[in-house]
Tab-separated table of C-alpha atoms and ligand atoms in Angstrom:
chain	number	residue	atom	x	y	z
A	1	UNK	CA	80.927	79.762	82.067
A	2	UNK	CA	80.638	79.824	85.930
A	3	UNK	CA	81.762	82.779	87.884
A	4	UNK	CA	83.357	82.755	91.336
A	5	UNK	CA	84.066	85.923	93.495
A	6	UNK	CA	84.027	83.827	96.817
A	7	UNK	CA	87.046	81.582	98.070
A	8	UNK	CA	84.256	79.006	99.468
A	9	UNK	CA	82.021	78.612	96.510
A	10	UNK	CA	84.533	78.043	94.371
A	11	UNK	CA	85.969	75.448	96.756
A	12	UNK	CA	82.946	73.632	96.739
A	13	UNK	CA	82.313	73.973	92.571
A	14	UNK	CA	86.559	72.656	92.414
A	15	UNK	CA	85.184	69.427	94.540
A	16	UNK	CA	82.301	69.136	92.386
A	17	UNK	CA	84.709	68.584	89.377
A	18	UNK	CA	85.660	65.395	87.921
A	19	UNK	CA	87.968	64.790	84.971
A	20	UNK	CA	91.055	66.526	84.222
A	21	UNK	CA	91.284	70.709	85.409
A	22	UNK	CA	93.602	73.073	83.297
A	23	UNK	CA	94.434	76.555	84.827
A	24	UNK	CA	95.658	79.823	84.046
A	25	UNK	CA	96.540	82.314	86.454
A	26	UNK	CA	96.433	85.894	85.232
A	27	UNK	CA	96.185	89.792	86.021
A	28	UNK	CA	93.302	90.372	83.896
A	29	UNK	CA	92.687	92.603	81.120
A	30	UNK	CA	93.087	89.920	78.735
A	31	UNK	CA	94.578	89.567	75.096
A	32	UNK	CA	95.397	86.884	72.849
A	33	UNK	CA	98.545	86.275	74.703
A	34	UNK	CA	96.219	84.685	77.191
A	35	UNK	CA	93.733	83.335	74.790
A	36	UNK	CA	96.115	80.531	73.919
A	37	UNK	CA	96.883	79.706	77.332
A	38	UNK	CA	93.301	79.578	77.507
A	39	UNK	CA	93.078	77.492	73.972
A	40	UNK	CA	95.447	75.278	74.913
A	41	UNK	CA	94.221	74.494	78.472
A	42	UNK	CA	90.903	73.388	77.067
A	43	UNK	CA	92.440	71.628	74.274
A	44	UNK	CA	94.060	69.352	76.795
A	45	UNK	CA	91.379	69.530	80.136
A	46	UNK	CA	88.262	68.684	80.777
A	47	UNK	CA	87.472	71.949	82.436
A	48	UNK	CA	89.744	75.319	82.097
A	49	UNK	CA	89.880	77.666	85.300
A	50	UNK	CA	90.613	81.198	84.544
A	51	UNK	CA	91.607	83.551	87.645
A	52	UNK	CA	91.779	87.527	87.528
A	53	UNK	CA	93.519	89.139	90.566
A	54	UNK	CA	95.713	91.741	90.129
A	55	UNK	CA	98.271	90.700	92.891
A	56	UNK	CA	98.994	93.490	94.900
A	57	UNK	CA	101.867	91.923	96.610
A	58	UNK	CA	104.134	91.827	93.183
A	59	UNK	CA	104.062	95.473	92.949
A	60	UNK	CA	106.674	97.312	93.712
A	61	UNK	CA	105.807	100.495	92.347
A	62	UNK	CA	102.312	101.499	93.933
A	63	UNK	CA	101.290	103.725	91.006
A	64	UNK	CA	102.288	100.881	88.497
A	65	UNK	CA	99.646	98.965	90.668
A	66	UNK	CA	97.025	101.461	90.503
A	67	UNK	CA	97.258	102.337	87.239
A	68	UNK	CA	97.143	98.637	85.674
A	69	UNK	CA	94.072	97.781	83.292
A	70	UNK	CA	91.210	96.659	84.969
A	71	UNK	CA	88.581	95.455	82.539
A	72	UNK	CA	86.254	92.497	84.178
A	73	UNK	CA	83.249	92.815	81.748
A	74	UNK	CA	85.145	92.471	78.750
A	75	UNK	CA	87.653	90.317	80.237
A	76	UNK	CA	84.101	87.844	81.015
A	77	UNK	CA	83.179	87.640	77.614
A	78	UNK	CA	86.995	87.253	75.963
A	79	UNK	CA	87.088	84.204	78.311
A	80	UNK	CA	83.970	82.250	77.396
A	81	UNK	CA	85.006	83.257	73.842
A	82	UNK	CA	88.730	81.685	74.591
A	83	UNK	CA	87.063	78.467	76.084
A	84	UNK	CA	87.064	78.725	80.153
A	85	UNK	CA	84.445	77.440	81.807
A	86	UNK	CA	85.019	79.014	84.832
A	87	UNK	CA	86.306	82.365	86.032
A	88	UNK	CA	87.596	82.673	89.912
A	89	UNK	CA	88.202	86.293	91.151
A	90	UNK	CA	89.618	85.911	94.349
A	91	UNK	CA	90.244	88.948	96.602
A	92	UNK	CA	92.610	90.102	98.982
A	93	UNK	CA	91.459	89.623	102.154
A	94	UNK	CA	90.835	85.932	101.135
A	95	UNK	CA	93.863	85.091	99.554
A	96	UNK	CA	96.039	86.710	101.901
A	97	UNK	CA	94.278	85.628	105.558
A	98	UNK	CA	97.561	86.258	106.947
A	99	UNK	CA	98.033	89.926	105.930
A	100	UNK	CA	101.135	88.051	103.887
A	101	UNK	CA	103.249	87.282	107.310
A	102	UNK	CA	103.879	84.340	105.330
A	103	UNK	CA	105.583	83.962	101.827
A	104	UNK	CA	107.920	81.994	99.232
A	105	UNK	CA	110.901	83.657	99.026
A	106	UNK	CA	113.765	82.403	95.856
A	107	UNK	CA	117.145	83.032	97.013
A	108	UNK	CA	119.100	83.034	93.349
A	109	UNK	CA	117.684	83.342	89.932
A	110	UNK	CA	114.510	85.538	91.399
A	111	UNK	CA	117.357	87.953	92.535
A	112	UNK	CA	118.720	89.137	88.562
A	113	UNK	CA	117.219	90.383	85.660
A	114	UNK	CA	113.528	91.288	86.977
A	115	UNK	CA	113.961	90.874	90.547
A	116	UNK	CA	117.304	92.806	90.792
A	117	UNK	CA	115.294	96.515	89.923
A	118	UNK	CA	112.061	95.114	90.968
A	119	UNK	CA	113.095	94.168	95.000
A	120	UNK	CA	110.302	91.644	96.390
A	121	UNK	CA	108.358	91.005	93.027
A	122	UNK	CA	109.039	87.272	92.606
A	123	UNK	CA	108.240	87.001	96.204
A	124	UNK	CA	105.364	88.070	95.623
A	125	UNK	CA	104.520	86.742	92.143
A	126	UNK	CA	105.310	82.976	93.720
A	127	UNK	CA	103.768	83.667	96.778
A	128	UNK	CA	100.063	83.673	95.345
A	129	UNK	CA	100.901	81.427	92.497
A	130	UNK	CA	101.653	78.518	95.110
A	131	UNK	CA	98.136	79.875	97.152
A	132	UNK	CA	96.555	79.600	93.812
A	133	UNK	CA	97.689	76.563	92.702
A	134	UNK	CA	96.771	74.872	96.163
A	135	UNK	CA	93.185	76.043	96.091
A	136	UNK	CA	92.468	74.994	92.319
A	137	UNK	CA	94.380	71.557	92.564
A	138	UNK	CA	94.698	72.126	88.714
A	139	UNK	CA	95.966	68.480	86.835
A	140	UNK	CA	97.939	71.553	84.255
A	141	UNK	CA	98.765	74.625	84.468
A	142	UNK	CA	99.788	77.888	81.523
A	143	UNK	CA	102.239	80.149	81.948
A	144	UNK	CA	103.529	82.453	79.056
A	145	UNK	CA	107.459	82.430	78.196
A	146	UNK	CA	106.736	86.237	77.718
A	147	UNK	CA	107.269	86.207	81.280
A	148	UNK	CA	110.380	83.637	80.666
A	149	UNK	CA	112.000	84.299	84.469
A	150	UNK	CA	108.760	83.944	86.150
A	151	UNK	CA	107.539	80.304	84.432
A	152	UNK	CA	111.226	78.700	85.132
A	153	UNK	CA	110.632	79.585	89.038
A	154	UNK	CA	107.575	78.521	88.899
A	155	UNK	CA	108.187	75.286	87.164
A	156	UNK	CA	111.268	75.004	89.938
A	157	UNK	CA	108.990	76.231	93.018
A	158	UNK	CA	106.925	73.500	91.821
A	159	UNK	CA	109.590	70.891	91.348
A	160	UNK	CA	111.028	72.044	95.032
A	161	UNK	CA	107.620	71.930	97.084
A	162	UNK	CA	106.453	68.307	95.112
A	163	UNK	CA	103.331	70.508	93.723
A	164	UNK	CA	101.038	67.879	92.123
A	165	UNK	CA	100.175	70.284	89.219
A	166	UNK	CA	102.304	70.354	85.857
A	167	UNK	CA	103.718	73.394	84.414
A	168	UNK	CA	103.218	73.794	80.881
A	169	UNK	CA	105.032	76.780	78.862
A	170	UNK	CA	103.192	78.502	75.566
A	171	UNK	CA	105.141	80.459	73.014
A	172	UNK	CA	105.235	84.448	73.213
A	173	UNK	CA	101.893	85.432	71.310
A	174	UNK	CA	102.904	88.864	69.356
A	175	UNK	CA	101.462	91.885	67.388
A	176	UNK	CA	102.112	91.510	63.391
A	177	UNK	CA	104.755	94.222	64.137
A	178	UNK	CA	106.843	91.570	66.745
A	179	UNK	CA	105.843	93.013	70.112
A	180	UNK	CA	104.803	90.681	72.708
A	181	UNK	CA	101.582	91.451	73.503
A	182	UNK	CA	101.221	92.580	76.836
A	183	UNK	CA	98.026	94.173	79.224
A	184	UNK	CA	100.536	97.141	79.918
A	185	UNK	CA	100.951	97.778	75.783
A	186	UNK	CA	97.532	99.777	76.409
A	187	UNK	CA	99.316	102.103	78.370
A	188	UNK	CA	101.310	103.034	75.629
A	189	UNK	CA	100.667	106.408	73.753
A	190	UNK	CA	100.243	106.216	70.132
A	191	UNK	CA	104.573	107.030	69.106
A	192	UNK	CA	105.210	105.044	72.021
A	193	UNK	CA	103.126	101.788	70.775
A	194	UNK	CA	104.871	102.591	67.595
A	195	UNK	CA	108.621	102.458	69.355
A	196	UNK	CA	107.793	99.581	70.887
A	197	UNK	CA	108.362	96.763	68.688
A	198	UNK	CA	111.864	97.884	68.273
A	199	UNK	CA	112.552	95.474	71.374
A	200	UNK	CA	112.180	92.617	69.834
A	201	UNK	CA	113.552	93.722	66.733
A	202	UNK	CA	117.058	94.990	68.412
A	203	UNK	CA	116.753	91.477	71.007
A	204	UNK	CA	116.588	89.507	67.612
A	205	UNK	CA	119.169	91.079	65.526
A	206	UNK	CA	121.711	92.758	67.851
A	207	UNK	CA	125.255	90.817	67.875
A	208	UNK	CA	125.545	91.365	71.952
A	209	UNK	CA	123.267	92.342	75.015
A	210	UNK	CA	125.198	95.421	75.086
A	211	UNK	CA	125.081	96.561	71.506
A	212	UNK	CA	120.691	95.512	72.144
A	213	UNK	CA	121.489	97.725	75.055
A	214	UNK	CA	122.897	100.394	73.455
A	215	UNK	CA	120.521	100.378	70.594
A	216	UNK	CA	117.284	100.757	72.833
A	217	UNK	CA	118.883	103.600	74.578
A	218	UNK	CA	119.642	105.637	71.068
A	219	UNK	CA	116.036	105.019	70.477
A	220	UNK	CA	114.641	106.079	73.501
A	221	UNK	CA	114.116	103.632	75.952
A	222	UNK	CA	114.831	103.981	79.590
A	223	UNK	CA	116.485	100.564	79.719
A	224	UNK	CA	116.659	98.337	82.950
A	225	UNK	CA	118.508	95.219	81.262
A	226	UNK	CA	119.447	93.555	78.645
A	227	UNK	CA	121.110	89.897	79.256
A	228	UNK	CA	121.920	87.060	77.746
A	229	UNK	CA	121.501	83.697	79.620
A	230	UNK	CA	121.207	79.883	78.780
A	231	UNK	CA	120.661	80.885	74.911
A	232	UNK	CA	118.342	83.375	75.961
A	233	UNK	CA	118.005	86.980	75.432
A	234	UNK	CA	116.301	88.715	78.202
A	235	UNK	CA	115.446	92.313	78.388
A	236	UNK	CA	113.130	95.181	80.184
A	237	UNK	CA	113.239	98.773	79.330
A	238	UNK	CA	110.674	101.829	80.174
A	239	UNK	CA	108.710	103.800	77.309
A	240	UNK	CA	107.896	107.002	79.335
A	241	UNK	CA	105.730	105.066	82.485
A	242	UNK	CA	105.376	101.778	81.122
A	243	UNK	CA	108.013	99.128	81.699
A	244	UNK	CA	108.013	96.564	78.833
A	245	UNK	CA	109.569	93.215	79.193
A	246	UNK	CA	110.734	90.096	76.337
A	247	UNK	CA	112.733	87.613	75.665
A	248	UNK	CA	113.857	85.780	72.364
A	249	UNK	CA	116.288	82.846	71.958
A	250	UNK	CA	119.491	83.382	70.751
B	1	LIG	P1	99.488	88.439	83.310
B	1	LIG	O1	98.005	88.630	83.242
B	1	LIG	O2	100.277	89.470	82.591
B	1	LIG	O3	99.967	88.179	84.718
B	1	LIG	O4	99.786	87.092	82.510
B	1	LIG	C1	99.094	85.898	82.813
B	1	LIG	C2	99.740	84.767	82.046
B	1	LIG	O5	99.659	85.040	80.647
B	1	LIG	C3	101.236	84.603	82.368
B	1	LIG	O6	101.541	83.215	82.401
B	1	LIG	C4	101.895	85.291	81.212
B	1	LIG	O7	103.193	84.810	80.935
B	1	LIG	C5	100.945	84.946	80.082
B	1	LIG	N1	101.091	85.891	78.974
B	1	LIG	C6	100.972	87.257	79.040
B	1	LIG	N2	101.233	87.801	77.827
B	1	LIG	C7	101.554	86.784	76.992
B	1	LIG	C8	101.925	86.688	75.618
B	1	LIG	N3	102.048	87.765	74.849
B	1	LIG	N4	102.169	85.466	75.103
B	1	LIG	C9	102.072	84.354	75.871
B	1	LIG	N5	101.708	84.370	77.164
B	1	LIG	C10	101.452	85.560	77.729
């Protein structure tokens, strides 16, 4: 596996490239959630792109930025094991020449559930994924319906700015015990980790978004939402720091 840390080498190894170029985008600190992203992708490219940047510009809570996972050595290894043959870890100053002047901003769904109590995230979240996407030229591209808001705006960003590279969803990868995993879950304490499963358990069995609601609050979870939309159950609730997030269909 190659490894990139500058924007112009790995423009020149992307023009080397023939065949068909799979990609997934992520924050790093990997799991199996992104292992089959990673599976797939080289299942169904010729070469599989991996990038690691924790985006600083989807943060809206500085310490949540500070304190996420950062684990590059490991994360090197997990990735030949889950079949990239390249990693890119852009920077900052690279990917954001502009000091982020310019950006994509969603007018509608970006605004609820996520983006209504975190202001500016999906801004940011399809801000670099379109600066990504236009400096890998991928053929395909993995997103996780963990994050089920985040891949429909980026399968519509792509659909509204003609982007050349398809979207393709994979399935919520989860612990035996039903939580999606997640690089945050290592935040967790030990009786927090153990809570945790209980939202997809309530999601899953609850008869409304407000009896889910009500359920993870009895238990103990600072709760930001719980709604239901197109067949969907979508929720995000705090264990002490650590904001969790999932979705199940209904
Ligand atoms: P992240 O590193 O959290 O930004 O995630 C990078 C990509 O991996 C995103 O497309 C996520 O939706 C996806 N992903 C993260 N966790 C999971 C999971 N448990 N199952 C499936 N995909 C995931």
């Amino acid at each position: 596996m190659k490894i990139f840390k500058t924007l112009a080498e790995f423009q020149d190894f992307r023009k080397s490239l023939t065949g068909t170029v799979g990609f997934v985008p992520t924050m790093g600190a990997l799991h199996e959630g992104h292992g089959e992203l990673l599976r797939k992708s080289s299942a169904e490219n010729n070469h599989t792109i991996l990038s690691i940047f924790v985006n600083p510009t989807q943060f809206n809570d500085p310490s949540d930025l500070a304190k996420y996972p950062r684990t590059l050595e490991t994360d090197s290894q997990l990735a030949i094991h889950y079949g990239a043959t390249a990693l890119w870890t852009p920077n900052e100053k690279e990917l954001y020449p502009d000091g982020y002047r310019f950006r994509v901003t969603e007018n509608d769904f970006s605004l609820k559930l996520c983006g209504a109590h975190r202001p500016g995230h999906f801004d940011g979240v399809l801000s670099v994924v379109l600066k990504l996407l236009q400096i890998a030229r991928p053929h395909n591209s993995y997103f996780g319906e963990k994050d089920y808001q985040q891949l429909l705006l980026i399968q519509q960003m792509a659909s509204a700015f003609f982007l050349d590279s398809k979207i393709i969803p994979v399935p919520t990868v989860r612990a035996a015990d039903g939580l999606a995993l997640s690089s945050r879950n290592q935040r967790l304490t030990v009786q927090q980790r153990e809570l945790a499963p209980k939202i997809y358990q309530t999601l899953t069995n609850a008869k409304s978004a407000l009896e889910a609601q009500e359920q993870l609050t009895a238990a103990g979870f600072r709760v930001d939402y719980v709604e239901d939309h197109f067949n969907r159950r979508f929720a995000a609730a705090f264990l002490g720091e650590v904001r969790l997030i999932d979705n199940v269909q209904i």
